Amino acid sequence: MNTSVNIADVIFKNPVMTASGTFGSGMEYSNFVDLNKLGGVITKGVANVPWEGNKVPRVVETYGGMLNAIGLQNPGIDKFVERDIPFLKNYDCNVIVNVCGRSIEDYVDVVQKLAYEDGVDMLEINISCPNVKEGGIAFGQNPDNAYEVTKQVKKYAKQPVIMKLSPNVTDITEMAKAVEAAGADAVSLINTITGMKIDIEKQTFALANKTGGMSGPAIKPVAIRMVNQVANAVNIPIIGMGGISTYEDAIEFILAGATGICVGTANFFNPLATEEIVAGIEAYMKRKNVEDINDLIGLVNK
Ligand SMILES: Cc1cc2nc3c(=O)[nH]c(=O)nc-3n(C[C@H](O)[C@H](O)[C@H](O)COP(=O)(O)O)c2cc1C
């Protein structure tokens, strides 16, 4: 039985990865999850300099999910290279570094610093974080800007580039087509959906940032719809995410057109979710007599 997939010539032993920002760099989870069993770890977003993030409260629960407005708090690329990459090199799974920035120069700076890190297999460029003023989303909601940032990043990147798309747009296929035209090697989607919660006791916003990004099981149907639309619009591989908490969810994304899948918010309520999903996909393939997982990718479109 073959569970391995190829994303931009990087071979993953299985399609299961961790969604950026929900798994750190794997250090805290490595007591629960055997990282060697995962296809890849996608790290928390890292910028060229440390970012403090937003004021608290910055996470709150919602029905079937949560809202977060972390604001991309991170230690900066230098600390990340010194601390996180050596840790991840101990494991036999692909390492994808998620990159954030406030300007094209910020993104390029990080990409250049990672160019000769042999422990980094791919880059995921976050142009879709809804929680940072002028950062990320300024690129993720306008196809021309998305094209430009992709073009510049591709000029300097030594690893294949995944562009992470925002669902907070009228037509996500426009964005996918723009980054594909600029040379993106793959796309990942979806990032969080902008939402809001009011604290009725305090009679104010539940999050200091007022709005936050919604994630978790409740957003899955939106994510599946967008993955399927993008699968029918571009030829580059798709990494799908948004509400995946079981193997059934993962299979849905694969059938809709995703080559890889990420587990995000589910890690918070079930730290074992990733490993369980790997085992569940294998059991499903046996039960359905599927010899090669690649036969399932986008099957509903065929
Ligand atoms: C607390 C938190 C932090 C996140 N941080 C990042 C980040 O740094 N970069 C990024 O591209 N996405 C980030 N995301 C978005 C996730 O990677 C993912 O796209 C989204 O949560 C949908 O998947 P899920 O419903 O499985 O969580 C974050 C999500 C959460 C919940």
PDB file of N, CA, C and O and ligand atoms in Angstrom, residues 18-22 43-46 59 66-70 72-73 98-100 124-129 164 189-192 213-217 219-220 241-245 262-266 268, ligand 1:
ATOM      1  N   THR A  18       1.113  19.242  10.107  1.00  0.00           N
ATOM      2  CA  THR A  18       0.545  20.068  11.168  1.00  0.00           C
ATOM      3  C   THR A  18       0.298  21.467  10.600  1.00  0.00           C
ATOM      4  O   THR A  18       1.107  21.963   9.815  1.00  0.00           O
ATOM      5  N   ALA A  19      -0.810  22.099  10.985  1.00  0.00           N
ATOM      6  CA  ALA A  19      -1.113  23.440  10.469  1.00  0.00           C
ATOM      7  C   ALA A  19      -0.298  24.479  11.243  1.00  0.00           C
ATOM      8  O   ALA A  19      -0.189  24.415  12.469  1.00  0.00           O
ATOM      9  N   SER A  20       0.239  25.424  10.498  1.00  0.00           N
ATOM     10  CA  SER A  20       1.083  26.451  11.110  1.00  0.00           C
ATOM     11  C   SER A  20       0.385  27.144  12.285  1.00  0.00           C
ATOM     12  O   SER A  20      -0.786  27.524  12.188  1.00  0.00           O
ATOM     13  N   GLY A  21       1.119  27.295  13.368  1.00  0.00           N
ATOM     14  CA  GLY A  21       0.623  28.050  14.520  1.00  0.00           C
ATOM     15  C   GLY A  21      -0.143  27.228  15.523  1.00  0.00           C
ATOM     16  O   GLY A  21      -0.542  27.739  16.574  1.00  0.00           O
ATOM     17  N   THR A  22      -0.349  25.947  15.215  1.00  0.00           N
ATOM     18  CA  THR A  22      -1.111  25.105  16.137  1.00  0.00           C
ATOM     19  C   THR A  22      -0.240  23.993  16.737  1.00  0.00           C
ATOM     20  O   THR A  22      -0.726  23.143  17.469  1.00  0.00           O
ATOM     21  N   THR A  43       5.780  24.799  10.596  1.00  0.00           N
ATOM     22  CA  THR A  43       6.076  25.525  11.837  1.00  0.00           C
ATOM     23  C   THR A  43       5.227  26.797  11.965  1.00  0.00           C
ATOM     24  O   THR A  43       4.642  27.274  10.994  1.00  0.00           O
ATOM     25  N   LYS A  44       5.204  27.335  13.178  1.00  0.00           N
ATOM     26  CA  LYS A  44       4.547  28.631  13.429  1.00  0.00           C
ATOM     27  C   LYS A  44       5.217  29.707  12.570  1.00  0.00           C
ATOM     28  O   LYS A  44       6.431  29.652  12.351  1.00  0.00           O
ATOM     29  N   GLY A  45       4.448  30.667  12.111  1.00  0.00           N
ATOM     30  CA  GLY A  45       4.978  31.734  11.263  1.00  0.00           C
ATOM     31  C   GLY A  45       6.162  32.451  11.897  1.00  0.00           C
ATOM     32  O   GLY A  45       6.149  32.754  13.091  1.00  0.00           O
ATOM     33  N   VAL A  46       7.174  32.697  11.071  1.00  0.00           N
ATOM     34  CA  VAL A  46       8.364  33.394  11.564  1.00  0.00           C
ATOM     35  C   VAL A  46       8.658  34.591  10.649  1.00  0.00           C
ATOM     36  O   VAL A  46       8.514  34.502   9.430  1.00  0.00           O
ATOM     37  N   VAL A  59      -7.341  34.553  22.396  1.00  0.00           N
ATOM     38  CA  VAL A  59      -8.047  33.348  21.932  1.00  0.00           C
ATOM     39  C   VAL A  59      -9.362  33.219  22.697  1.00  0.00           C
ATOM     40  O   VAL A  59      -9.438  33.578  23.874  1.00  0.00           O
ATOM     41  N   MET A  66     -12.837  27.962  17.380  1.00  0.00           N
ATOM     42  CA  MET A  66     -12.273  29.039  18.204  1.00  0.00           C
ATOM     43  C   MET A  66     -11.971  30.251  17.317  1.00  0.00           C
ATOM     44  O   MET A  66     -11.953  30.144  16.088  1.00  0.00           O
ATOM     45  N   LEU A  67     -11.772  31.374  18.004  1.00  0.00           N
ATOM     46  CA  LEU A  67     -11.268  32.569  17.322  1.00  0.00           C
ATOM     47  C   LEU A  67      -9.904  32.864  17.910  1.00  0.00           C
ATOM     48  O   LEU A  67      -9.716  32.758  19.127  1.00  0.00           O
ATOM     49  N   ASN A  68      -8.938  33.215  17.052  1.00  0.00           N
ATOM     50  CA  ASN A  68      -7.650  33.657  17.595  1.00  0.00           C
ATOM     51  C   ASN A  68      -7.226  34.948  16.926  1.00  0.00           C
ATOM     52  O   ASN A  68      -7.547  35.194  15.765  1.00  0.00           O
ATOM     53  N   ALA A  69      -6.525  35.754  17.707  1.00  0.00           N
ATOM     54  CA  ALA A  69      -5.911  36.968  17.175  1.00  0.00           C
ATOM     55  C   ALA A  69      -4.532  37.084  17.832  1.00  0.00           C
ATOM     56  O   ALA A  69      -4.251  38.026  18.559  1.00  0.00           O
ATOM     57  N   ILE A  70      -3.715  36.064  17.590  1.00  0.00           N
ATOM     58  CA  ILE A  70      -2.376  36.038  18.188  1.00  0.00           C
ATOM     59  C   ILE A  70      -1.533  37.194  17.643  1.00  0.00           C
ATOM     60  O   ILE A  70      -0.737  37.797  18.362  1.00  0.00           O
ATOM     61  N   LEU A  72       0.595  36.825  15.134  1.00  0.00           N
ATOM     62  CA  LEU A  72       1.869  36.284  14.632  1.00  0.00           C
ATOM     63  C   LEU A  72       3.059  36.557  15.540  1.00  0.00           C
ATOM     64  O   LEU A  72       4.153  36.885  15.073  1.00  0.00           O
ATOM     65  N   GLN A  73       2.828  36.417  16.849  1.00  0.00           N
ATOM     66  CA  GLN A  73       3.951  36.507  17.793  1.00  0.00           C
ATOM     67  C   GLN A  73       4.999  35.468  17.382  1.00  0.00           C
ATOM     68  O   GLN A  73       4.680  34.314  17.115  1.00  0.00           O
ATOM     69  N   ASN A  98       6.869  28.218   7.885  1.00  0.00           N
ATOM     70  CA  ASN A  98       5.856  29.218   7.544  1.00  0.00           C
ATOM     71  C   ASN A  98       6.442  30.611   7.775  1.00  0.00           C
ATOM     72  O   ASN A  98       6.991  30.894   8.838  1.00  0.00           O
ATOM     73  N   VAL A  99       6.331  31.457   6.760  1.00  0.00           N
ATOM     74  CA  VAL A  99       6.983  32.775   6.781  1.00  0.00           C
ATOM     75  C   VAL A  99       5.919  33.874   6.784  1.00  0.00           C
ATOM     76  O   VAL A  99       4.980  33.830   5.983  1.00  0.00           O
ATOM     77  N   CYS A 100       6.085  34.867   7.692  1.00  0.00           N
ATOM     78  CA  CYS A 100       5.173  36.014   7.664  1.00  0.00           C
ATOM     79  C   CYS A 100       5.961  37.304   7.493  1.00  0.00           C
ATOM     80  O   CYS A 100       7.183  37.335   7.701  1.00  0.00           O
ATOM     81  N   GLU A 124       6.359  27.890   3.383  1.00  0.00           N
ATOM     82  CA  GLU A 124       4.947  28.242   3.230  1.00  0.00           C
ATOM     83  C   GLU A 124       4.841  29.730   3.522  1.00  0.00           C
ATOM     84  O   GLU A 124       5.194  30.172   4.622  1.00  0.00           O
ATOM     85  N   ILE A 125       4.376  30.495   2.545  1.00  0.00           N
ATOM     86  CA  ILE A 125       4.344  31.951   2.692  1.00  0.00           C
ATOM     87  C   ILE A 125       2.924  32.365   3.083  1.00  0.00           C
ATOM     88  O   ILE A 125       1.972  32.183   2.309  1.00  0.00           O
ATOM     89  N   ASN A 126       2.805  32.913   4.287  1.00  0.00           N
ATOM     90  CA  ASN A 126       1.493  33.300   4.803  1.00  0.00           C
ATOM     91  C   ASN A 126       1.132  34.693   4.314  1.00  0.00           C
ATOM     92  O   ASN A 126       1.644  35.688   4.818  1.00  0.00           O
ATOM     93  N   ILE A 127       0.243  34.732   3.314  1.00  0.00           N
ATOM     94  CA  ILE A 127      -0.231  36.047   2.845  1.00  0.00           C
ATOM     95  C   ILE A 127      -1.687  36.208   3.259  1.00  0.00           C
ATOM     96  O   ILE A 127      -2.449  36.913   2.632  1.00  0.00           O
ATOM     97  N   SER A 128      -2.032  35.552   4.358  1.00  0.00           N
ATOM     98  CA  SER A 128      -3.463  35.467   4.656  1.00  0.00           C
ATOM     99  C   SER A 128      -3.817  35.626   6.123  1.00  0.00           C
ATOM    100  O   SER A 128      -4.908  35.262   6.527  1.00  0.00           O
ATOM    101  N   CYS A 129      -2.908  36.160   6.944  1.00  0.00           N
ATOM    102  CA  CYS A 129      -3.258  36.283   8.350  1.00  0.00           C
ATOM    103  C   CYS A 129      -4.163  37.484   8.565  1.00  0.00           C
ATOM    104  O   CYS A 129      -3.787  38.616   8.274  1.00  0.00           O
ATOM    105  N   LYS A 164       0.101  30.396   1.023  1.00  0.00           N
ATOM    106  CA  LYS A 164      -1.063  30.084   1.859  1.00  0.00           C
ATOM    107  C   LYS A 164      -2.163  31.116   1.654  1.00  0.00           C
ATOM    108  O   LYS A 164      -1.973  32.307   1.892  1.00  0.00           O
ATOM    109  N   LEU A 189      -4.555  25.977   1.758  1.00  0.00           N
ATOM    110  CA  LEU A 189      -5.768  26.693   2.137  1.00  0.00           C
ATOM    111  C   LEU A 189      -6.652  25.758   2.960  1.00  0.00           C
ATOM    112  O   LEU A 189      -6.546  24.537   2.791  1.00  0.00           O
ATOM    113  N   ILE A 190      -7.410  26.333   3.910  1.00  0.00           N
ATOM    114  CA  ILE A 190      -7.628  27.749   4.101  1.00  0.00           C
ATOM    115  C   ILE A 190      -6.977  28.226   5.413  1.00  0.00           C
ATOM    116  O   ILE A 190      -6.809  27.445   6.349  1.00  0.00           O
ATOM    117  N   ASN A 191      -6.645  29.519   5.415  1.00  0.00           N
ATOM    118  CA  ASN A 191      -6.315  30.154   6.675  1.00  0.00           C
ATOM    119  C   ASN A 191      -7.645  30.438   7.399  1.00  0.00           C
ATOM    120  O   ASN A 191      -8.703  30.001   6.954  1.00  0.00           O
ATOM    121  N   THR A 192      -7.600  31.136   8.490  1.00  0.00           N
ATOM    122  CA  THR A 192      -8.809  31.323   9.294  1.00  0.00           C
ATOM    123  C   THR A 192      -9.788  32.313   8.649  1.00  0.00           C
ATOM    124  O   THR A 192      -9.405  33.159   7.844  1.00  0.00           O
ATOM    125  N   GLY A 213      -9.489  35.201  13.889  1.00  0.00           N
ATOM    126  CA  GLY A 213      -9.617  34.207  12.824  1.00  0.00           C
ATOM    127  C   GLY A 213     -10.296  32.962  13.353  1.00  0.00           C
ATOM    128  O   GLY A 213      -9.869  32.361  14.333  1.00  0.00           O
ATOM    129  N   MET A 214     -11.377  32.566  12.689  1.00  0.00           N
ATOM    130  CA  MET A 214     -12.095  31.382  13.136  1.00  0.00           C
ATOM    131  C   MET A 214     -11.494  30.121  12.526  1.00  0.00           C
ATOM    132  O   MET A 214     -11.149  30.089  11.345  1.00  0.00           O
ATOM    133  N   SER A 215     -11.366  29.093  13.373  1.00  0.00           N
ATOM    134  CA  SER A 215     -10.806  27.812  12.935  1.00  0.00           C
ATOM    135  C   SER A 215     -11.539  26.699  13.662  1.00  0.00           C
ATOM    136  O   SER A 215     -12.354  26.954  14.542  1.00  0.00           O
ATOM    137  N   GLY A 216     -11.237  25.447  13.287  1.00  0.00           N
ATOM    138  CA  GLY A 216     -11.848  24.298  13.956  1.00  0.00           C
ATOM    139  C   GLY A 216     -12.943  23.658  13.123  1.00  0.00           C
ATOM    140  O   GLY A 216     -13.280  24.137  12.027  1.00  0.00           O
ATOM    141  N   PRO A 217     -13.525  22.543  13.635  1.00  0.00           N
ATOM    142  CA  PRO A 217     -14.486  21.744  12.867  1.00  0.00           C
ATOM    143  C   PRO A 217     -15.590  22.551  12.187  1.00  0.00           C
ATOM    144  O   PRO A 217     -16.031  22.195  11.087  1.00  0.00           O
ATOM    145  N   ILE A 219     -15.560  25.194  10.531  1.00  0.00           N
ATOM    146  CA  ILE A 219     -15.241  25.835   9.236  1.00  0.00           C
ATOM    147  C   ILE A 219     -15.004  24.815   8.113  1.00  0.00           C
ATOM    148  O   ILE A 219     -14.765  25.195   6.965  1.00  0.00           O
ATOM    149  N   LYS A 220     -15.078  23.517   8.450  1.00  0.00           N
ATOM    150  CA  LYS A 220     -14.685  22.498   7.453  1.00  0.00           C
ATOM    151  C   LYS A 220     -15.456  22.569   6.132  1.00  0.00           C
ATOM    152  O   LYS A 220     -14.827  22.521   5.069  1.00  0.00           O
ATOM    153  N   MET A 241      -6.689  22.345   4.452  1.00  0.00           N
ATOM    154  CA  MET A 241      -6.883  22.386   5.912  1.00  0.00           C
ATOM    155  C   MET A 241      -8.093  23.245   6.228  1.00  0.00           C
ATOM    156  O   MET A 241      -8.572  24.007   5.390  1.00  0.00           O
ATOM    157  N   GLY A 242      -8.534  23.105   7.472  1.00  0.00           N
ATOM    158  CA  GLY A 242      -9.696  23.848   7.951  1.00  0.00           C
ATOM    159  C   GLY A 242     -10.644  22.856   8.601  1.00  0.00           C
ATOM    160  O   GLY A 242     -11.439  22.210   7.921  1.00  0.00           O
ATOM    161  N   GLY A 243     -10.488  22.674   9.912  1.00  0.00           N
ATOM    162  CA  GLY A 243     -11.415  21.831  10.667  1.00  0.00           C
ATOM    163  C   GLY A 243     -11.124  20.350  10.672  1.00  0.00           C
ATOM    164  O   GLY A 243     -11.952  19.562  11.142  1.00  0.00           O
ATOM    165  N   ILE A 244      -9.976  19.942  10.166  1.00  0.00           N
ATOM    166  CA  ILE A 244      -9.701  18.492  10.122  1.00  0.00           C
ATOM    167  C   ILE A 244      -9.404  17.982  11.535  1.00  0.00           C
ATOM    168  O   ILE A 244      -8.479  18.454  12.195  1.00  0.00           O
ATOM    169  N   SER A 245     -10.225  17.034  11.999  1.00  0.00           N
ATOM    170  CA  SER A 245      -9.938  16.453  13.321  1.00  0.00           C
ATOM    171  C   SER A 245      -9.981  14.928  13.323  1.00  0.00           C
ATOM    172  O   SER A 245      -9.592  14.310  14.305  1.00  0.00           O
ATOM    173  N   CYS A 262      -3.513  19.321   6.496  1.00  0.00           N
ATOM    174  CA  CYS A 262      -2.959  19.782   7.775  1.00  0.00           C
ATOM    175  C   CYS A 262      -3.998  19.691   8.883  1.00  0.00           C
ATOM    176  O   CYS A 262      -5.174  19.996   8.665  1.00  0.00           O
ATOM    177  N   VAL A 263      -3.507  19.326  10.052  1.00  0.00           N
ATOM    178  CA  VAL A 263      -4.342  19.278  11.248  1.00  0.00           C
ATOM    179  C   VAL A 263      -3.974  20.497  12.099  1.00  0.00           C
ATOM    180  O   VAL A 263      -2.802  20.681  12.443  1.00  0.00           O
ATOM    181  N   GLY A 264      -4.978  21.324  12.417  1.00  0.00           N
ATOM    182  CA  GLY A 264      -4.706  22.554  13.153  1.00  0.00           C
ATOM    183  C   GLY A 264      -5.311  22.555  14.538  1.00  0.00           C
ATOM    184  O   GLY A 264      -4.799  21.915  15.466  1.00  0.00           O
ATOM    185  N   THR A 265      -6.458  23.227  14.670  1.00  0.00           N
ATOM    186  CA  THR A 265      -7.126  23.395  15.963  1.00  0.00           C
ATOM    187  C   THR A 265      -7.347  22.070  16.694  1.00  0.00           C
ATOM    188  O   THR A 265      -7.320  22.021  17.925  1.00  0.00           O
ATOM    189  N   ALA A 266      -7.542  20.990  15.943  1.00  0.00           N
ATOM    190  CA  ALA A 266      -7.756  19.673  16.579  1.00  0.00           C
ATOM    191  C   ALA A 266      -6.603  19.299  17.509  1.00  0.00           C
ATOM    192  O   ALA A 266      -6.816  18.598  18.507  1.00  0.00           O
ATOM    193  N   PHE A 268      -5.308  21.041  19.638  1.00  0.00           N
ATOM    194  CA  PHE A 268      -5.558  21.636  20.959  1.00  0.00           C
ATOM    195  C   PHE A 268      -6.501  20.772  21.802  1.00  0.00           C
ATOM    196  O   PHE A 268      -6.361  20.715  23.005  1.00  0.00           O
TER     197      PHE A 268
HETATM  198  C1  LIG B   1      -3.774  29.719  17.360  1.00  0.00           C
HETATM  199  C2  LIG B   1      -3.559  29.701  15.877  1.00  0.00           C
HETATM  200  C3  LIG B   1      -2.391  30.246  15.333  1.00  0.00           C
HETATM  201  C4  LIG B   1      -2.174  30.237  13.947  1.00  0.00           C
HETATM  202  N1  LIG B   1      -1.018  30.766  13.443  1.00  0.00           N
HETATM  203  C5  LIG B   1      -0.772  30.710  12.101  1.00  0.00           C
HETATM  204  C6  LIG B   1       0.468  31.172  11.564  1.00  0.00           C
HETATM  205  O1  LIG B   1       1.384  31.585  12.285  1.00  0.00           O
HETATM  206  N2  LIG B   1       0.632  31.141  10.209  1.00  0.00           N
HETATM  207  C7  LIG B   1      -0.340  30.640   9.361  1.00  0.00           C
HETATM  208  O2  LIG B   1      -0.137  30.626   8.140  1.00  0.00           O
HETATM  209  N3  LIG B   1      -1.510  30.169   9.863  1.00  0.00           N
HETATM  210  C8  LIG B   1      -1.744  30.190  11.192  1.00  0.00           C
HETATM  211  N4  LIG B   1      -2.922  29.684  11.698  1.00  0.00           N
HETATM  212  C9  LIG B   1      -3.940  29.119  10.769  1.00  0.00           C
HETATM  213  C10 LIG B   1      -3.858  27.586  10.677  1.00  0.00           C
HETATM  214  O3  LIG B   1      -2.607  27.162  10.206  1.00  0.00           O
HETATM  215  C11 LIG B   1      -4.980  27.012   9.790  1.00  0.00           C
HETATM  216  O4  LIG B   1      -4.852  27.554   8.495  1.00  0.00           O
HETATM  217  C12 LIG B   1      -6.383  27.334  10.304  1.00  0.00           C
HETATM  218  O5  LIG B   1      -6.428  27.303  11.727  1.00  0.00           O
HETATM  219  C13 LIG B   1      -7.457  26.365   9.765  1.00  0.00           C
HETATM  220  O6  LIG B   1      -7.205  25.022  10.170  1.00  0.00           O
HETATM  221  P1  LIG B   1      -7.887  24.352  11.487  1.00  0.00           P
HETATM  222  O7  LIG B   1      -9.357  24.645  11.405  1.00  0.00           O
HETATM  223  O8  LIG B   1      -7.560  22.894  11.376  1.00  0.00           O
HETATM  224  O9  LIG B   1      -7.246  24.982  12.677  1.00  0.00           O
HETATM  225  C14 LIG B   1      -3.161  29.674  13.093  1.00  0.00           C
HETATM  226  C15 LIG B   1      -4.323  29.113  13.643  1.00  0.00           C
HETATM  227  C16 LIG B   1      -4.533  29.114  15.013  1.00  0.00           C
HETATM  228  C17 LIG B   1      -5.788  28.486  15.550  1.00  0.00           C
END
